[in-house]
């Protein structure tokens, strides 16, 4: 963790990341806007303050590990890795093109700094449990962070992994749920209700922390608390807005995935600039 980074600096980075998300989607022709924009602040806080990672040593054993369980948010993840120097910035132009290293979902074999190939929802927490156990066995003082979607909580495998995390008392594991209220085709509470989600994770043996995941100050406090936990795995339930930052995409399921025309692109950029 790099304590010297201020909330204001993180906010500026989050804005930069949102612009990169739009530019990357424009080159790709389409993208998962909703869940990428909702989680942009989470990516920023993790990569620019909390995760101990180094683009010059992407495989160093003592790095913190990150698993993007909601792999469709690669539209935020890959630009964030580019901003951290793991992948060349200009290569974002190839995102989701034929033969590119970057598809709509991340491939760990092709992306420097990426610890897990994901896209099929429901597997990231299990991967994180394995990584957290592995690091503990090797006596590494690391954290393993898993970012999941709220719609993703419908997958039974999430709860098997949660059971294992508390059984093994994985105090080095931090799960984050991007609680943007929508899945692919509707509100989570109508599709398969999750609430009270915090109580469910608590019952599974986690310490839970709630925060506004689009408010950098709250997010920073939640992550700081999670980083110091000594007893249990932690679950941060980050309340966010799907599509946050772009008025047309915000608070709706319509732009979970989509394609912008040039006018929409200009309008979206202006919205982010005004944040
Ligand atoms: C196992 C599996 N089933 C279905 C899908 C298709 N899918 C892609 S995104 C998505 C919705 C996920 O919703 P949520 O987890 O809330 O993501 P977010 O809103 O953060 O984008 C679905 C069902 C998938 N990727 N994997």
mmCIF file of C-alpha atoms and ligand atoms in Angstrom:
data_model
loop_
_atom_site.group_PDB
_atom_site.id
_atom_site.type_symbol
_atom_site.label_atom_id
_atom_site.label_comp_id
_atom_site.label_asym_id
_atom_site.label_seq_id
_atom_site.Cartn_x
_atom_site.Cartn_y
_atom_site.Cartn_z
ATOM 1 C CA UNK A 1 0.000 0.000 0.000
ATOM 2 C CA UNK A 2 1.311 3.438 -0.942
ATOM 3 C CA UNK A 3 -0.004 5.801 1.745
ATOM 4 C CA UNK A 4 1.202 8.952 0.005
ATOM 5 C CA UNK A 5 -1.513 8.929 -2.693
ATOM 6 C CA UNK A 6 -4.277 11.444 -1.919
ATOM 7 C CA UNK A 7 -7.994 11.046 -2.588
ATOM 8 C CA UNK A 8 -7.775 13.964 -5.042
ATOM 9 C CA UNK A 9 -5.018 12.213 -7.005
ATOM 10 C CA UNK A 10 -7.099 9.035 -7.091
ATOM 11 C CA UNK A 11 -10.153 10.952 -8.328
ATOM 12 C CA UNK A 12 -8.080 12.410 -11.179
ATOM 13 C CA UNK A 13 -6.822 8.931 -12.091
ATOM 14 C CA UNK A 14 -10.379 7.557 -12.043
ATOM 15 C CA UNK A 15 -11.439 10.266 -14.463
ATOM 16 C CA UNK A 16 -8.510 9.395 -16.722
ATOM 17 C CA UNK A 17 -9.492 5.733 -16.566
ATOM 18 C CA UNK A 18 -13.103 6.524 -17.537
ATOM 19 C CA UNK A 19 -11.846 8.441 -20.572
ATOM 20 C CA UNK A 20 -9.653 5.468 -21.532
ATOM 21 C CA UNK A 21 -12.675 3.181 -21.181
ATOM 22 C CA UNK A 22 -14.589 5.303 -23.697
ATOM 23 C CA UNK A 23 -11.648 5.552 -26.110
ATOM 24 C CA UNK A 24 -11.029 1.804 -25.924
ATOM 25 C CA UNK A 25 -14.703 1.025 -26.532
ATOM 26 C CA UNK A 26 -14.700 3.391 -29.492
ATOM 27 C CA UNK A 27 -11.762 1.512 -31.077
ATOM 28 C CA UNK A 28 -13.372 -1.834 -30.256
ATOM 29 C CA UNK A 29 -16.731 -0.801 -31.732
ATOM 30 C CA UNK A 30 -18.666 -1.819 -28.610
ATOM 31 C CA UNK A 31 -18.190 -2.743 -24.967
ATOM 32 C CA UNK A 32 -19.491 -3.499 -21.501
ATOM 33 C CA UNK A 33 -20.005 0.097 -20.417
ATOM 34 C CA UNK A 34 -22.232 -0.363 -17.367
ATOM 35 C CA UNK A 35 -20.065 -2.603 -15.204
ATOM 36 C CA UNK A 36 -16.782 -1.083 -16.395
ATOM 37 C CA UNK A 37 -17.767 2.478 -15.511
ATOM 38 C CA UNK A 38 -19.373 1.431 -12.197
ATOM 39 C CA UNK A 39 -16.122 -0.199 -11.076
ATOM 40 C CA UNK A 40 -13.618 2.373 -12.430
ATOM 41 C CA UNK A 41 -13.107 3.920 -8.978
ATOM 42 C CA UNK A 42 -12.482 0.489 -7.451
ATOM 43 C CA UNK A 43 -9.831 -0.355 -10.093
ATOM 44 C CA UNK A 44 -8.196 3.033 -9.558
ATOM 45 C CA UNK A 45 -8.011 2.841 -5.763
ATOM 46 C CA UNK A 46 -6.647 -0.706 -5.916
ATOM 47 C CA UNK A 47 -4.018 -0.141 -8.598
ATOM 48 C CA UNK A 48 -2.916 3.374 -7.664
ATOM 49 C CA UNK A 49 -2.842 2.979 -3.894
ATOM 50 C CA UNK A 50 -3.403 -0.468 -2.440
ATOM 51 C CA UNK A 51 -2.029 -3.295 -4.577
ATOM 52 C CA UNK A 52 1.681 -3.971 -4.338
ATOM 53 C CA UNK A 53 2.380 -4.683 -8.015
ATOM 54 C CA UNK A 54 5.245 -3.712 -10.302
ATOM 55 C CA UNK A 55 5.008 -3.615 -14.088
ATOM 56 C CA UNK A 56 8.764 -4.334 -14.304
ATOM 57 C CA UNK A 57 8.320 -7.495 -12.220
ATOM 58 C CA UNK A 58 4.792 -8.664 -13.096
ATOM 59 C CA UNK A 59 5.365 -12.185 -11.740
ATOM 60 C CA UNK A 60 7.219 -11.369 -8.522
ATOM 61 C CA UNK A 61 5.912 -13.869 -5.929
ATOM 62 C CA UNK A 62 5.462 -11.197 -3.248
ATOM 63 C CA UNK A 63 3.027 -9.163 -5.372
ATOM 64 C CA UNK A 64 -0.566 -8.745 -4.253
ATOM 65 C CA UNK A 65 -2.877 -10.733 -6.523
ATOM 66 C CA UNK A 66 -6.001 -9.457 -8.257
ATOM 67 C CA UNK A 67 -8.759 -11.509 -9.846
ATOM 68 C CA UNK A 68 -11.337 -9.798 -12.019
ATOM 69 C CA UNK A 69 -14.103 -12.299 -11.450
ATOM 70 C CA UNK A 70 -16.544 -10.155 -13.481
ATOM 71 C CA UNK A 71 -14.290 -10.631 -16.492
ATOM 72 C CA UNK A 72 -16.527 -8.611 -18.835
ATOM 73 C CA UNK A 73 -15.157 -5.485 -17.115
ATOM 74 C CA UNK A 74 -11.877 -6.027 -19.002
ATOM 75 C CA UNK A 75 -12.837 -2.767 -20.714
ATOM 76 C CA UNK A 76 -11.814 -1.072 -17.437
ATOM 77 C CA UNK A 77 -9.146 -3.569 -16.360
ATOM 78 C CA UNK A 78 -6.905 -3.520 -19.443
ATOM 79 C CA UNK A 79 -6.806 0.314 -19.699
ATOM 80 C CA UNK A 80 -6.015 0.404 -15.968
ATOM 81 C CA UNK A 81 -3.106 -2.024 -16.536
ATOM 82 C CA UNK A 82 -1.963 0.235 -19.389
ATOM 83 C CA UNK A 83 -2.040 3.261 -17.068
ATOM 84 C CA UNK A 84 0.163 1.266 -14.647
ATOM 85 C CA UNK A 85 2.635 0.424 -17.423
ATOM 86 C CA UNK A 86 1.873 -3.302 -17.710
ATOM 87 C CA UNK A 87 0.740 -3.092 -21.330
ATOM 88 C CA UNK A 88 1.529 -0.468 -23.980
ATOM 89 C CA UNK A 89 -1.055 2.317 -24.058
ATOM 90 C CA UNK A 90 -1.243 2.322 -27.865
ATOM 91 C CA UNK A 91 -2.112 -1.382 -27.872
ATOM 92 C CA UNK A 92 -5.528 -0.528 -26.378
ATOM 93 C CA UNK A 93 -6.563 0.393 -29.917
ATOM 94 C CA UNK A 94 -6.606 -3.315 -30.739
ATOM 95 C CA UNK A 95 -8.982 -4.194 -27.877
ATOM 96 C CA UNK A 96 -11.340 -6.965 -29.002
ATOM 97 C CA UNK A 97 -9.993 -6.905 -32.563
ATOM 98 C CA UNK A 98 -9.225 -10.203 -34.297
ATOM 99 C CA UNK A 99 -5.833 -11.539 -33.134
ATOM 100 C CA UNK A 100 -5.481 -8.938 -30.351
ATOM 101 C CA UNK A 101 -4.055 -9.941 -26.956
ATOM 102 C CA UNK A 102 -7.136 -8.333 -25.434
ATOM 103 C CA UNK A 103 -10.532 -9.859 -25.937
ATOM 104 C CA UNK A 104 -13.748 -8.787 -24.224
ATOM 105 C CA UNK A 105 -12.554 -10.914 -21.285
ATOM 106 C CA UNK A 106 -8.993 -11.038 -19.905
ATOM 107 C CA UNK A 107 -6.542 -13.790 -20.848
ATOM 108 C CA UNK A 108 -3.765 -14.154 -18.258
ATOM 109 C CA UNK A 109 -1.529 -15.912 -20.797
ATOM 110 C CA UNK A 110 -1.528 -12.797 -22.977
ATOM 111 C CA UNK A 111 -1.769 -9.837 -20.589
ATOM 112 C CA UNK A 112 1.178 -8.825 -18.420
ATOM 113 C CA UNK A 113 0.071 -8.257 -14.828
ATOM 114 C CA UNK A 114 -3.118 -10.295 -15.185
ATOM 115 C CA UNK A 115 -3.282 -13.132 -12.638
ATOM 116 C CA UNK A 116 -6.376 -14.977 -13.867
ATOM 117 C CA UNK A 117 -8.292 -15.609 -17.082
ATOM 118 C CA UNK A 118 -11.938 -14.931 -16.407
ATOM 119 C CA UNK A 119 -15.239 -14.310 -18.151
ATOM 120 C CA UNK A 120 -17.339 -17.250 -17.077
ATOM 121 C CA UNK A 121 -18.887 -15.727 -13.965
ATOM 122 C CA UNK A 122 -18.721 -17.369 -10.551
ATOM 123 C CA UNK A 123 -15.153 -18.661 -10.583
ATOM 124 C CA UNK A 124 -13.048 -15.756 -9.337
ATOM 125 C CA UNK A 125 -13.603 -16.222 -5.630
ATOM 126 C CA UNK A 126 -12.524 -19.885 -5.861
ATOM 127 C CA UNK A 127 -9.389 -18.783 -7.721
ATOM 128 C CA UNK A 128 -8.779 -16.180 -5.027
ATOM 129 C CA UNK A 129 -9.164 -18.759 -2.249
ATOM 130 C CA UNK A 130 -6.522 -20.929 -3.942
ATOM 131 C CA UNK A 131 -4.154 -17.992 -4.383
ATOM 132 C CA UNK A 132 -4.646 -16.847 -0.780
ATOM 133 C CA UNK A 133 -3.940 -20.364 0.520
ATOM 134 C CA UNK A 134 -0.905 -20.645 -1.767
ATOM 135 C CA UNK A 135 0.542 -17.347 -0.590
ATOM 136 C CA UNK A 136 -0.041 -18.298 3.036
ATOM 137 C CA UNK A 137 1.753 -21.644 2.575
ATOM 138 C CA UNK A 138 4.691 -19.751 1.092
ATOM 139 C CA UNK A 139 4.659 -17.331 4.020
ATOM 140 C CA UNK A 140 4.078 -14.383 1.703
ATOM 141 C CA UNK A 141 2.590 -11.314 3.379
ATOM 142 C CA UNK A 142 0.307 -10.500 0.464
ATOM 143 C CA UNK A 143 -3.342 -9.688 -0.163
ATOM 144 C CA UNK A 144 -5.536 -11.376 -2.752
ATOM 145 C CA UNK A 145 -8.383 -9.201 -4.034
ATOM 146 C CA UNK A 146 -11.342 -10.541 -6.016
ATOM 147 C CA UNK A 147 -13.752 -8.178 -7.754
ATOM 148 C CA UNK A 148 -17.190 -9.663 -8.392
ATOM 149 C CA UNK A 149 -20.453 -8.384 -9.825
ATOM 150 C CA UNK A 150 -23.707 -8.394 -7.888
ATOM 151 C CA UNK A 151 -25.519 -10.342 -10.618
ATOM 152 C CA UNK A 152 -22.630 -12.782 -10.346
ATOM 153 C CA UNK A 153 -23.700 -13.595 -6.782
ATOM 154 C CA UNK A 154 -26.372 -15.844 -8.325
ATOM 155 C CA UNK A 155 -23.663 -18.385 -9.093
ATOM 156 C CA UNK A 156 -23.623 -21.144 -6.445
ATOM 157 C CA UNK A 157 -19.858 -21.524 -6.777
ATOM 158 C CA UNK A 158 -19.422 -18.067 -5.186
ATOM 159 C CA UNK A 159 -20.916 -19.405 -1.974
ATOM 160 C CA UNK A 160 -18.869 -22.613 -1.984
ATOM 161 C CA UNK A 161 -15.766 -20.435 -2.228
ATOM 162 C CA UNK A 162 -17.062 -18.151 0.543
ATOM 163 C CA UNK A 163 -17.509 -21.184 2.793
ATOM 164 C CA UNK A 164 -13.931 -22.308 2.079
ATOM 165 C CA UNK A 165 -12.525 -18.802 2.644
ATOM 166 C CA UNK A 166 -13.894 -18.649 6.165
ATOM 167 C CA UNK A 167 -13.091 -22.302 6.913
ATOM 168 C CA UNK A 168 -9.435 -21.574 6.139
ATOM 169 C CA UNK A 169 -9.620 -18.189 7.940
ATOM 170 C CA UNK A 170 -8.198 -16.417 4.915
ATOM 171 C CA UNK A 171 -7.406 -13.046 6.447
ATOM 172 C CA UNK A 172 -5.359 -12.286 3.312
ATOM 173 C CA UNK A 173 -8.442 -12.450 1.044
ATOM 174 C CA UNK A 174 -10.562 -9.407 0.178
ATOM 175 C CA UNK A 175 -13.707 -9.872 -1.905
ATOM 176 C CA UNK A 176 -15.316 -6.784 -3.388
ATOM 177 C CA UNK A 177 -18.872 -6.827 -4.749
ATOM 178 C CA UNK A 178 -19.616 -4.092 -7.279
ATOM 179 C CA UNK A 179 -23.184 -3.566 -6.048
ATOM 180 C CA UNK A 180 -24.502 -1.613 -9.024
ATOM 181 C CA UNK A 181 -27.954 -3.156 -8.645
ATOM 182 C CA UNK A 182 -28.198 -4.530 -12.193
ATOM 183 C CA UNK A 183 -27.210 -7.757 -13.903
ATOM 184 C CA UNK A 184 -27.309 -8.301 -17.693
ATOM 185 C CA UNK A 185 -31.051 -7.912 -18.171
ATOM 186 C CA UNK A 186 -32.630 -6.369 -15.100
ATOM 187 C CA UNK A 187 -32.506 -5.423 -11.440
ATOM 188 C CA UNK A 188 -30.809 -8.019 -9.247
ATOM 189 C CA UNK A 189 -33.644 -7.912 -6.718
ATOM 190 C CA UNK A 190 -36.157 -8.959 -9.389
ATOM 191 C CA UNK A 191 -33.976 -11.628 -11.015
ATOM 192 C CA UNK A 192 -32.734 -13.340 -7.811
ATOM 193 C CA UNK A 193 -32.864 -11.175 -4.716
ATOM 194 C CA UNK A 194 -29.573 -10.796 -2.867
ATOM 195 C CA UNK A 195 -30.487 -8.724 0.147
ATOM 196 C CA UNK A 196 -29.455 -8.693 2.885
ATOM 197 C CA UNK A 197 -26.140 -9.355 1.121
ATOM 198 C CA UNK A 198 -23.940 -8.139 3.981
ATOM 199 C CA UNK A 199 -25.678 -10.475 6.444
ATOM 200 C CA UNK A 200 -25.186 -13.379 4.035
ATOM 201 C CA UNK A 201 -21.420 -12.808 3.836
ATOM 202 C CA UNK A 202 -21.297 -12.361 7.608
ATOM 203 C CA UNK A 203 -23.106 -15.673 8.057
ATOM 204 C CA UNK A 204 -20.473 -17.237 5.796
ATOM 205 C CA UNK A 205 -17.755 -15.968 8.196
ATOM 206 C CA UNK A 206 -16.635 -12.749 6.500
ATOM 207 C CA UNK A 207 -16.092 -9.336 7.987
ATOM 208 C CA UNK A 208 -18.233 -7.049 5.820
ATOM 209 C CA UNK A 209 -17.680 -3.385 5.059
ATOM 210 C CA UNK A 210 -20.174 -1.224 3.185
ATOM 211 C CA UNK A 211 -19.264 1.872 1.203
ATOM 212 C CA UNK A 212 -20.202 4.033 -1.737
ATOM 213 C CA UNK A 213 -17.947 2.576 -4.427
ATOM 214 C CA UNK A 214 -18.165 5.720 -6.567
ATOM 215 C CA UNK A 215 -17.013 7.953 -3.715
ATOM 216 C CA UNK A 216 -13.221 7.788 -3.571
ATOM 217 C CA UNK A 217 -13.036 8.957 0.000
ATOM 218 C CA UNK A 218 -15.412 6.217 1.250
ATOM 219 C CA UNK A 219 -13.749 3.609 -0.926
ATOM 220 C CA UNK A 220 -10.334 4.569 0.392
ATOM 221 C CA UNK A 221 -11.518 4.165 4.000
ATOM 222 C CA UNK A 222 -13.142 0.803 3.249
ATOM 223 C CA UNK A 223 -9.985 -0.536 1.588
ATOM 224 C CA UNK A 224 -7.779 0.777 4.402
ATOM 225 C CA UNK A 225 -9.951 -1.081 6.928
ATOM 226 C CA UNK A 226 -9.955 -4.247 4.826
ATOM 227 C CA UNK A 227 -6.166 -4.150 4.481
ATOM 228 C CA UNK A 228 -5.690 -4.230 8.270
ATOM 229 C CA UNK A 229 -8.033 -7.138 9.011
ATOM 230 C CA UNK A 230 -6.201 -9.886 10.903
ATOM 231 C CA UNK A 231 -8.846 -12.540 11.628
ATOM 232 C CA UNK A 232 -11.201 -13.137 8.719
ATOM 233 C CA UNK A 233 -11.699 -12.819 4.990
ATOM 234 C CA UNK A 234 -13.279 -9.460 4.159
ATOM 235 C CA UNK A 235 -16.124 -8.620 1.811
ATOM 236 C CA UNK A 236 -16.519 -4.997 0.753
ATOM 237 C CA UNK A 237 -19.991 -4.310 -0.594
ATOM 238 C CA UNK A 238 -19.359 -1.273 -2.765
ATOM 239 C CA UNK A 239 -22.616 0.443 -3.663
ATOM 240 C CA UNK A 240 -22.124 1.878 -7.133
ATOM 241 C CA UNK A 241 -24.157 3.101 -10.060
ATOM 242 C CA UNK A 242 -24.090 1.124 -13.290
ATOM 243 C CA UNK A 243 -22.510 3.292 -16.014
ATOM 244 C CA UNK A 244 -21.362 5.897 -13.471
ATOM 245 C CA UNK A 245 -20.105 9.112 -15.045
ATOM 246 C CA UNK A 246 -22.001 9.049 -18.336
ATOM 247 C CA UNK A 247 -25.585 10.309 -18.079
ATOM 248 C CA UNK A 248 -26.888 8.140 -20.919
ATOM 249 C CA UNK A 249 -25.409 4.959 -19.388
ATOM 250 C CA UNK A 250 -25.988 5.722 -15.708
ATOM 251 C CA UNK A 251 -28.429 3.838 -13.464
ATOM 252 C CA UNK A 252 -29.858 1.708 -16.260
ATOM 253 C CA UNK A 253 -29.402 -1.828 -17.510
ATOM 254 C CA UNK A 254 -29.767 -0.700 -21.144
ATOM 255 C CA UNK A 255 -26.047 0.012 -21.427
ATOM 256 C CA UNK A 256 -24.709 -3.134 -19.769
ATOM 257 C CA UNK A 257 -23.265 -3.708 -23.234
ATOM 258 C CA UNK A 258 -23.621 -1.559 -26.301
ATOM 259 C CA UNK A 259 -22.150 0.442 -29.148
ATOM 260 C CA UNK A 260 -21.877 4.229 -29.311
ATOM 261 C CA UNK A 261 -22.124 6.333 -32.423
ATOM 262 C CA UNK A 262 -19.811 9.338 -32.723
ATOM 263 C CA UNK A 263 -22.327 11.756 -31.207
ATOM 264 C CA UNK A 264 -22.858 9.513 -28.194
ATOM 265 C CA UNK A 265 -19.094 9.210 -27.819
ATOM 266 C CA UNK A 266 -18.613 12.990 -27.769
ATOM 267 C CA UNK A 267 -21.475 13.397 -25.327
ATOM 268 C CA UNK A 268 -20.053 10.668 -23.059
ATOM 269 C CA UNK A 269 -16.588 12.268 -23.077
ATOM 270 C CA UNK A 270 -18.115 15.626 -22.156
ATOM 271 C CA UNK A 271 -19.958 14.000 -19.227
ATOM 272 C CA UNK A 272 -16.711 12.523 -17.898
ATOM 273 C CA UNK A 273 -14.827 15.795 -18.387
ATOM 274 C CA UNK A 274 -17.496 17.522 -16.294
ATOM 275 C CA UNK A 275 -17.159 15.083 -13.367
HETATM 276 C C1 LIG B 1 -21.423 -18.284 -16.105
HETATM 277 C C2 LIG B 1 -21.863 -17.091 -16.911
HETATM 278 N N1 LIG B 1 -23.187 -16.946 -17.206
HETATM 279 C C3 LIG B 1 -23.599 -15.898 -17.928
HETATM 280 C C4 LIG B 1 -22.692 -14.968 -18.397
HETATM 281 C C5 LIG B 1 -23.176 -13.806 -19.255
HETATM 282 N N2 LIG B 1 -23.097 -12.539 -18.553
HETATM 283 C C6 LIG B 1 -22.154 -11.633 -18.883
HETATM 284 S S1 LIG B 1 -22.234 -10.253 -17.943
HETATM 285 C C7 LIG B 1 -23.585 -10.839 -17.117
HETATM 286 C C8 LIG B 1 -24.249 -10.019 -16.046
HETATM 287 C C9 LIG B 1 -23.406 -9.896 -14.839
HETATM 288 O O1 LIG B 1 -23.982 -8.994 -13.963
HETATM 289 P P1 LIG B 1 -23.121 -8.398 -12.806
HETATM 290 O O2 LIG B 1 -22.357 -9.487 -12.147
HETATM 291 O O3 LIG B 1 -24.026 -7.609 -11.946
HETATM 292 O O4 LIG B 1 -22.090 -7.493 -13.590
HETATM 293 P P2 LIG B 1 -22.019 -5.909 -13.758
HETATM 294 O O5 LIG B 1 -23.391 -5.324 -13.572
HETATM 295 O O6 LIG B 1 -21.088 -5.436 -12.706
HETATM 296 O O7 LIG B 1 -21.489 -5.684 -15.138
HETATM 297 C C10 LIG B 1 -23.943 -12.088 -17.563
HETATM 298 C C11 LIG B 1 -25.078 -12.869 -17.042
HETATM 299 C C12 LIG B 1 -21.333 -15.168 -18.085
HETATM 300 N N3 LIG B 1 -20.391 -14.308 -18.467
HETATM 301 N N4 LIG B 1 -20.947 -16.220 -17.328
#
